[in-house]
Short mmCIF file of C-alpha atoms in Angstrom, two decimals:
data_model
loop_
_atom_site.label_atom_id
_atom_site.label_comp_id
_atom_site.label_asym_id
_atom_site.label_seq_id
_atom_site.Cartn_x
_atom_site.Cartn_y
_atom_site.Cartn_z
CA UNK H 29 168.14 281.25 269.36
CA UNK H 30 166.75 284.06 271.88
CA UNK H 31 165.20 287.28 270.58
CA UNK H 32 165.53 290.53 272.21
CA UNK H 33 162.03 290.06 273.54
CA UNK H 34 162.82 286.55 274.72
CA UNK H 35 165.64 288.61 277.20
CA UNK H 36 163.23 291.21 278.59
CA UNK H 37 160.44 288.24 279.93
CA UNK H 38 163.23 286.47 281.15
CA UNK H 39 164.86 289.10 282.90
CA UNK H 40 160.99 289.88 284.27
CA UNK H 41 160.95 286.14 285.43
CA UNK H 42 164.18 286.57 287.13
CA UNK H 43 163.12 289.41 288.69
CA UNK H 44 159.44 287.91 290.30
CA UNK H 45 162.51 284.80 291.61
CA UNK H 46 164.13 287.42 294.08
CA UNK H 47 160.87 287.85 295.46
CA UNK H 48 161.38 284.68 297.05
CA UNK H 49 165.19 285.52 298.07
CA UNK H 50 164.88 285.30 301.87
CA UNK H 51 161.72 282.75 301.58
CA UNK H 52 162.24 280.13 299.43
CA UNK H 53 164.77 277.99 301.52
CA UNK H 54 165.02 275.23 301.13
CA UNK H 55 163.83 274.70 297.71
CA UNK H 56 165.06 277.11 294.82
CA UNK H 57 163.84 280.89 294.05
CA UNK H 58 162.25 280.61 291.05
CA UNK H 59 159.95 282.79 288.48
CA UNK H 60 157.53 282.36 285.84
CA UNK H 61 155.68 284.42 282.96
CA UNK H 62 152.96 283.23 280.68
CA UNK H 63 153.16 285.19 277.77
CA UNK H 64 151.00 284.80 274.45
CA UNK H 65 150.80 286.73 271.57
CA UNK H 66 153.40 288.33 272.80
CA UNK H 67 152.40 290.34 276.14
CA UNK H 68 152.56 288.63 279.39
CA UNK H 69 148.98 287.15 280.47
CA UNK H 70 150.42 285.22 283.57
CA UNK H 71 153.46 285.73 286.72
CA UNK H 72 154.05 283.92 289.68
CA UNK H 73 157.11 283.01 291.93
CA UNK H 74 157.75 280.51 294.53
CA UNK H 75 157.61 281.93 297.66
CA UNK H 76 157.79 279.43 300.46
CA UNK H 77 158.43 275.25 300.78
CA UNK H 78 155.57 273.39 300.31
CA UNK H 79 153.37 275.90 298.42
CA UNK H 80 152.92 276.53 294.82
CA UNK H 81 155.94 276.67 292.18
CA UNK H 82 156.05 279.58 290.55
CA UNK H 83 154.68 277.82 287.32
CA UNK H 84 151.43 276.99 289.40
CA UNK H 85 151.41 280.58 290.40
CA UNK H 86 151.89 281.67 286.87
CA UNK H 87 149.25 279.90 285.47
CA UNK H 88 146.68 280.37 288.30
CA UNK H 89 147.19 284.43 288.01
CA UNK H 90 146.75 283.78 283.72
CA UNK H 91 143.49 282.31 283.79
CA UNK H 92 142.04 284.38 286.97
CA UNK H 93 142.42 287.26 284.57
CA UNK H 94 142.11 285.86 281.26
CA UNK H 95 140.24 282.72 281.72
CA UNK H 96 140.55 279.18 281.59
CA UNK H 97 141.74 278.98 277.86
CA UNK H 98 144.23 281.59 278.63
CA UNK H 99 147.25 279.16 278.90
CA UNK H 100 146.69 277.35 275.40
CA UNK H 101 148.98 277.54 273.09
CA UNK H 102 151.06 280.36 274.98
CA UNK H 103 154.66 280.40 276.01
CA UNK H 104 156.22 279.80 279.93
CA UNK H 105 159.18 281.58 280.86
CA UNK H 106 160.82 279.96 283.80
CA UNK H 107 163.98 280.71 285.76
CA UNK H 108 164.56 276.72 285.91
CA UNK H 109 163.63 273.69 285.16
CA UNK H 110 159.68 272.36 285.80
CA UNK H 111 160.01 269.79 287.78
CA UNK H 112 158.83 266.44 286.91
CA UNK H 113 158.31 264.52 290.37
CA UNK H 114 155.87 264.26 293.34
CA UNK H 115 157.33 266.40 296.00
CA UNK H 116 155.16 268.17 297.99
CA UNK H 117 153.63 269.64 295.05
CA UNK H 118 152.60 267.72 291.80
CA UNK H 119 154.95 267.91 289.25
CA UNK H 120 155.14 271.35 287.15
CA UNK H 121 155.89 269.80 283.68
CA UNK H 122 152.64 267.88 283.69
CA UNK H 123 150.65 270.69 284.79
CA UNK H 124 151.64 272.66 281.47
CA UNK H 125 150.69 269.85 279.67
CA UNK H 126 147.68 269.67 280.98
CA UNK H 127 147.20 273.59 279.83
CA UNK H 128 148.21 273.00 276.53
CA UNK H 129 151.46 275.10 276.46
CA UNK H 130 152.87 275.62 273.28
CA UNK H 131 156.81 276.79 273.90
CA UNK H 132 158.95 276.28 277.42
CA UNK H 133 162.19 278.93 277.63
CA UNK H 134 163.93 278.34 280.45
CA UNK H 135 167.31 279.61 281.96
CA UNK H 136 168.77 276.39 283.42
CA UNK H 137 168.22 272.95 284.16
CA UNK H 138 167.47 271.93 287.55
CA UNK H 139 170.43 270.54 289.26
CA UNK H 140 168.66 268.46 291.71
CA UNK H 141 168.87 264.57 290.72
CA UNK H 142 165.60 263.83 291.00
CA UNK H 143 164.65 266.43 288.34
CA UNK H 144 167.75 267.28 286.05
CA UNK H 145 166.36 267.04 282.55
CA UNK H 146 163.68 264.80 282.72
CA UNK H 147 160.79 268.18 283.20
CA UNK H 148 162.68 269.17 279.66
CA UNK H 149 162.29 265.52 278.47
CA UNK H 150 159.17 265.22 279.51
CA UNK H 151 158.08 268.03 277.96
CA UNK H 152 159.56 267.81 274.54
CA UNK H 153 158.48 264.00 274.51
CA UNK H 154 154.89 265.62 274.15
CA UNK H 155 155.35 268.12 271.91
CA UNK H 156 156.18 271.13 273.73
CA UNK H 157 159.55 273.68 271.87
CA UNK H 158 161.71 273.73 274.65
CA UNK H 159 164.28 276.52 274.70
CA UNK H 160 167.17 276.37 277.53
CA UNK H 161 169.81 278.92 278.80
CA UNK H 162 168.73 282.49 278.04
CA UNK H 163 170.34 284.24 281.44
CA UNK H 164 171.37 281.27 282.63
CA UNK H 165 174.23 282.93 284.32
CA UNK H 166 172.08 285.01 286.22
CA UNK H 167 169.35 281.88 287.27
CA UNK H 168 172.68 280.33 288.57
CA UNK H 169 173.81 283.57 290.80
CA UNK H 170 170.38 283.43 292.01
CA UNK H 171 170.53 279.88 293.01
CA UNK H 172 174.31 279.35 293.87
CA UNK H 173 173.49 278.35 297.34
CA UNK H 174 170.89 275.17 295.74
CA UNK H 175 172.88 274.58 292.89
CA UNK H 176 175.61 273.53 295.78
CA UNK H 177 173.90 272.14 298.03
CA UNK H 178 172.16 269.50 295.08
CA UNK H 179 175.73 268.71 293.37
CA UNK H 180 177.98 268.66 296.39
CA UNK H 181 175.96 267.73 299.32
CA UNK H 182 177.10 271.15 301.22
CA UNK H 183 175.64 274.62 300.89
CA UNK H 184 177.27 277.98 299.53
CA UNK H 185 179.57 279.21 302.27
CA UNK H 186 179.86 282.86 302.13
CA UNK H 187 182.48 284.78 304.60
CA UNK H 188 181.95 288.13 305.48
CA UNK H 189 184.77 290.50 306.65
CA UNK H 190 184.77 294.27 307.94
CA UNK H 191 188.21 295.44 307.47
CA UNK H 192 190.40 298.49 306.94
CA UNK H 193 192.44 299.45 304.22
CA UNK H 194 195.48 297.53 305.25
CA UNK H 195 193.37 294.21 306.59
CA UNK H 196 192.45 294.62 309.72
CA UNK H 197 189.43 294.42 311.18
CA UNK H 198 189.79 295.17 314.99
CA UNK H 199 192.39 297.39 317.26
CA UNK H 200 194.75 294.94 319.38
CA UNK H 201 192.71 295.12 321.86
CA UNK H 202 189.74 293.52 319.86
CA UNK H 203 187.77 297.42 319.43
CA UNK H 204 186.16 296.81 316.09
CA UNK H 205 182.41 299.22 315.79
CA UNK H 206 182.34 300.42 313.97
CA UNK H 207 185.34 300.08 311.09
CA UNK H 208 182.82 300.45 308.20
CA UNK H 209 180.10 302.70 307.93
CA UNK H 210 176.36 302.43 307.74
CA UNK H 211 175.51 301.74 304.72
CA UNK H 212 178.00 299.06 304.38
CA UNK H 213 176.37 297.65 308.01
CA UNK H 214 173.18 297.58 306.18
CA UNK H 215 174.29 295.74 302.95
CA UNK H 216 175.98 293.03 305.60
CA UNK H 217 172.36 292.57 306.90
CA UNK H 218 170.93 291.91 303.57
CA UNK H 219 173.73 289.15 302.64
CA UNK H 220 172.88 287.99 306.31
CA UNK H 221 169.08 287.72 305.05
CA UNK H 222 169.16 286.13 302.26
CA UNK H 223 171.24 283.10 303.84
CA UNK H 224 169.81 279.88 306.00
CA UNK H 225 171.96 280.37 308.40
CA UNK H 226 174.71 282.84 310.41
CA UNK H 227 177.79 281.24 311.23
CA UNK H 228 179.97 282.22 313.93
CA UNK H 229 182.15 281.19 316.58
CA UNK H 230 182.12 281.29 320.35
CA UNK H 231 185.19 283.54 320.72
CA UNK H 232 182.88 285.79 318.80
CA UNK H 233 180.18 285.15 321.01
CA UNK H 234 182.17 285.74 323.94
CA UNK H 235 184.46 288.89 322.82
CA UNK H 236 181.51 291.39 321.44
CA UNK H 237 178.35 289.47 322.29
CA UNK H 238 176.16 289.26 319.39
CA UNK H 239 172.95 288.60 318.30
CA UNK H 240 173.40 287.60 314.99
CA UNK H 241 170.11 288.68 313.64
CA UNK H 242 168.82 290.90 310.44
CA UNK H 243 168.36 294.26 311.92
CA UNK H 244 168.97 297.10 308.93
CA UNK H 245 166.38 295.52 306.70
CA UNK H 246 162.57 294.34 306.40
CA UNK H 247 162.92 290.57 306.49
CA UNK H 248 160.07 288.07 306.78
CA UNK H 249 162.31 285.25 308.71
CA UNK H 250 165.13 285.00 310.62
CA UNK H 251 168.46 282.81 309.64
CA UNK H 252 168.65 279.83 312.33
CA UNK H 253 172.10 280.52 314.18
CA UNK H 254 175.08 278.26 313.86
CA UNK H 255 177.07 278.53 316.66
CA UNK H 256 180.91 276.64 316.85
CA UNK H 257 181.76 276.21 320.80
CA UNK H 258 183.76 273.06 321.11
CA UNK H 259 183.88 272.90 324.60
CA UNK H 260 180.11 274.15 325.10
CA UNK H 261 181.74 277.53 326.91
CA UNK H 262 179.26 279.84 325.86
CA UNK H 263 177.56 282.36 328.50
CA UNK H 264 173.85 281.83 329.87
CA UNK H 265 173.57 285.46 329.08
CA UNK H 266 174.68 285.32 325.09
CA UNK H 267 172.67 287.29 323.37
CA UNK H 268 172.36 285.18 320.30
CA UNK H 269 170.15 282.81 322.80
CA UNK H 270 167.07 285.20 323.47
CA UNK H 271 165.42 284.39 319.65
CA UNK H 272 164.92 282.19 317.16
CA UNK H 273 166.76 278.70 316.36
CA UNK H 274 170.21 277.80 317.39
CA UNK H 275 172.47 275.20 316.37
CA UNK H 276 175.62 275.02 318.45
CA UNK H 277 178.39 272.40 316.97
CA UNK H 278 180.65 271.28 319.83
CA UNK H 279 183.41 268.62 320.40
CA UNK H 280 182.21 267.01 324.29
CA UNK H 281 179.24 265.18 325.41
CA UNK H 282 178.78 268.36 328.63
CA UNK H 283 175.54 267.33 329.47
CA UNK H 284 175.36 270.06 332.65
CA UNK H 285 176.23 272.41 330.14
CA UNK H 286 173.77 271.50 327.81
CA UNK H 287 171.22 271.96 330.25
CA UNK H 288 172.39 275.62 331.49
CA UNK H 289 172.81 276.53 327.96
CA UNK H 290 168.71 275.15 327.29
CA UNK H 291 167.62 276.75 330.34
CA UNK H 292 168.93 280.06 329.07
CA UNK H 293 167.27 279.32 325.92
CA UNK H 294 164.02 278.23 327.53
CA UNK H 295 164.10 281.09 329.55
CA UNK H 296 163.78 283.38 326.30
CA UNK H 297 161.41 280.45 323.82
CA UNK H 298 164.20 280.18 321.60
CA UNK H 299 164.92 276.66 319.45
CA UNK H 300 167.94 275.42 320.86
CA UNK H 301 169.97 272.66 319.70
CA UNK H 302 173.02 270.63 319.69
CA UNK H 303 175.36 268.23 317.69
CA UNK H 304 178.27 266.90 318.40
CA UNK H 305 181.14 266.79 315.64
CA UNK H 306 184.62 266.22 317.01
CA UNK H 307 187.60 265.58 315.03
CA UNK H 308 191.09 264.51 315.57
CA UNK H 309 192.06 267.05 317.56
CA UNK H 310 188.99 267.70 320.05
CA UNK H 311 187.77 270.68 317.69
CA UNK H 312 184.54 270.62 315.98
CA UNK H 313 184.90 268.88 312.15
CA UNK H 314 184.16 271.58 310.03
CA UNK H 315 183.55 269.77 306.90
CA UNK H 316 180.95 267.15 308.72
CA UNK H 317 179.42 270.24 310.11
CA UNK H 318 178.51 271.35 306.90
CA UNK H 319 177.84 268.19 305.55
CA UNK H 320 175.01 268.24 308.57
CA UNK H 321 174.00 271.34 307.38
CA UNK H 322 173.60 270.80 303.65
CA UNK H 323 171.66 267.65 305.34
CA UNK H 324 169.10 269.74 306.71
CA UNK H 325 168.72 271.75 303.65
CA UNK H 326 170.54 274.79 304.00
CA UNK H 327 171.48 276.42 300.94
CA UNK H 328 173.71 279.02 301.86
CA UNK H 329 175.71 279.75 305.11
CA UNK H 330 177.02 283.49 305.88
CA UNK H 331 180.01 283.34 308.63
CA UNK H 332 180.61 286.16 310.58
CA UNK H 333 183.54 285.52 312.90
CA UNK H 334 186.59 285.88 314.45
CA UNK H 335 190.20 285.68 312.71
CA UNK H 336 190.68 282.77 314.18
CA UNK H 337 187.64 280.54 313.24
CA UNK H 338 188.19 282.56 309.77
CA UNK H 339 191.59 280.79 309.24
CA UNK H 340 190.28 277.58 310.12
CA UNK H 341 187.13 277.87 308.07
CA UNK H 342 189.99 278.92 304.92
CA UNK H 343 192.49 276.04 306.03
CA UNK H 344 189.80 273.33 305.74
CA UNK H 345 188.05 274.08 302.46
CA UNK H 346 185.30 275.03 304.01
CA UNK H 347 184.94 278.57 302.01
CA UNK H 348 183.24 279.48 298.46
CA UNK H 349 183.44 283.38 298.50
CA UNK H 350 184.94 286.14 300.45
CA UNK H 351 182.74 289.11 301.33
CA UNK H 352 185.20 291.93 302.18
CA UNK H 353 183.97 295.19 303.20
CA UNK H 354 186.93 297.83 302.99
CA UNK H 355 186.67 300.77 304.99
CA UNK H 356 188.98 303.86 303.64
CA UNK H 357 191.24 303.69 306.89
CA UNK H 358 194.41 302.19 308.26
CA UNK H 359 194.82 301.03 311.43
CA UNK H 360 198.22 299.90 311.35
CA UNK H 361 200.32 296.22 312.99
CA UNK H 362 199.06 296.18 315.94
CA UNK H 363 195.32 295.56 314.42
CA UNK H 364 193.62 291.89 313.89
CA UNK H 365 194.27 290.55 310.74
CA UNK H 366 191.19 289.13 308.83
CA UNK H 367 192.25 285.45 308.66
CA UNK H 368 194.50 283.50 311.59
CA UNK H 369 196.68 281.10 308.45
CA UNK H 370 200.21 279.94 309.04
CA UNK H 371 203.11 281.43 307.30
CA UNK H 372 203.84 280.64 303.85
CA UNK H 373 207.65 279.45 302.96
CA UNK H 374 206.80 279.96 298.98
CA UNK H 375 204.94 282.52 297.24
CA UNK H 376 203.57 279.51 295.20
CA UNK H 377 201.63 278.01 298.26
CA UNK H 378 199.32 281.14 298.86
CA UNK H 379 195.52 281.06 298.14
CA UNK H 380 194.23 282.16 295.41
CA UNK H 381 191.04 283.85 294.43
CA UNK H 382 189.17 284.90 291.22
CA UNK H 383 187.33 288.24 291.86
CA UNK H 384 183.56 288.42 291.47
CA UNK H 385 182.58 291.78 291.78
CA UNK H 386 183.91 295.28 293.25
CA UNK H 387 181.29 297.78 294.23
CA UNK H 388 181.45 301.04 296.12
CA UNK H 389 178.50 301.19 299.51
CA UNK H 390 178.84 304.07 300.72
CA UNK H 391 182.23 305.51 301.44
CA UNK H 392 183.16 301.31 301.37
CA UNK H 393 184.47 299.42 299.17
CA UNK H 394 182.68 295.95 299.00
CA UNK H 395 184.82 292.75 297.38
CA UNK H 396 183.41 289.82 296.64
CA UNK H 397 186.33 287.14 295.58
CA UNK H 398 185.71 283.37 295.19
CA UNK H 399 188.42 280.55 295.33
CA UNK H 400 189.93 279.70 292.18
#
């Protein structure tokens, strides 16, 4: 069905898609070739919401070098689906119409509702050979975060871990920098980067201080800043309100501590806000928070926390992948585990995971595992 050739523009499409990696939020990173008689004549990608698709792109950069014939009759490689509705943009599929485009390969369909087949039907209703799933696997990886957040209603929740050897990732008296070294630090910052948001929680906040920003790598936007604090305890001095956009998810209606906590935040010109999610037991809902967040279009979430907020995040389904760094160390009992879970009575009630990948950064050893 796919020829050698038909892999290498795809893979090139995928490739001009992760340009758009830590821009594209909240729509999907996409990329597109026009290619006729047989050498690409076109590329584009999406880079930001409410600009140009990456078919747009594609076809714009074709006939600025070629000219305005240069589309006819060629083929479109596209890492998904052209969409066929009036979003902020016009819809793609019509567009190649319009061009005359002889042949649409494409790695997957879009999984948003509002598109999800109808740019193929649309297309193949006119005429157009439409060729779907070369590298699909790979369009999805790229998109895992959208793909989730269009089929479930909640994004991709990604937990990150620093830990030694034997699973621990601070001494018992909560010492933890640096357990892994820098390279791993840096690869943390890139998974940080690529996601909507940073997830943490205020024992976190208040135990080491944070900032929860990208610092290790060039990054053209900041994650907003999710911040769990129940009780609204969190310190007019936190570090994680002197930039950006915060979100802090609490259980009480504290409205003198909302207005210390915006003062601090005032004080600096960061985006502060709040919402309040209690459950049953006075804690903040997890699953309504990221209900809220999928809400507001996040596609993925990366939680860096405490082993406490960890366990809960586990207990409550509220976890798609694992990302464990593994430092060659032991630290021994007296360490903080990774994940605060009750004990198990049966061997048959433990959590299980299907392993994604295993890769060696630096002298660390980075797992990522996904639930089963």
């Amino acid at each position: 069905m796919f020829t050698p050739l038909d892999q290498s523009f795809m893979r090139r499409a995928l490739e001009l898609a992760g340009r758009g990696l830590y821009t594209a939020t909240p729509n999907p990173r996409v990329g597109a070739l026009v290619v006729k008689e047989g050498r690409i004549v076109g590329e584009g990608f999406h880079q930001f919401a409410g600009e140009s698709h990456a078919e747009v792109n594609a076809v714009r950069d074709a006939k600025a070098r070629h000219g305005a014939d240069a589309v006819r009759g060629a083929t479109v490689y596209v890492t998904l689906e052209p969409c066929s509705h009036h979003g902020r943009t016009p819809p793609c599929a019509e567009l190649l119409l319009a061009e005359g485009v002889a042949r649409v390969v494409a790695a997957m369909e879009d999984p948003n509702p509002k598109v999800a087949g109808r740019g193929f039907a649309r297309l193949r209703e006119a005429g157009v050979d439409v060729r779907v799933g070369l590298l699909a696997a790979e369009a999805h990886e790229l998109n895992i975060g959208f793909v989730a957040r269009m089929t479930r209603g909640t994004p991709w929740v990604r937990l990150k871990v620093a830990a030694s050897l034997d699973g621990k990732t601070a001494l018992a008296n909560g010492m933890s920098q640096w357990i892994t070294g820098p390279e791993a630090r840096r690869d943390g910052h890139a998974w940080r980067a690529r996601a909507c948001a940073i997830l943490s929680g205020i024992g976190t906040v208040v135990a080491d201080n944070p900032s929860l920003n990208v610092r290790d790598i060039v990054t053209p936007r900041q994650p907003r800043k999710v911040i769990v604090d129940s009780r609204l305890q969190m310190p007019s001095d936190a570090r994680v309100l002197n930039e950006g956009a915060v979100l802090i998810a609490c259980a009480v209606d504290d409205a003198g501590a909302r207005a210390r906590l915006q003062a601090a935040a005032d004080a600096h010109g960061t985006q502060l806000e709040f919402i309040s999610l209690p459950n049953a037991g006075g804690k903040v809902a997890l699953p309504d928070l990221l209900r809220e967040l999928g809400r507001r279009g996040m596609n993925e979430i990366h939680v860096e926390s405490g082993f406490k907020l960890n366990g809960s995040m586990l207990r409550e389904g509220c976890v798609d992948e694992l990302l464990v760094y593994f430092a060659a160390s032991i630290i021994g009992d007296a360490g903080q585990g990774m994940f605060n879970l009750p004990p198990l009575e049966e061997l048959q009630a433990r959590r299980r995971l299907r392993i994604h990948n295993v890769s060696q950064v630096g002298d660390d050893l980075r797992l990522i595992a996904r639930m089963a």
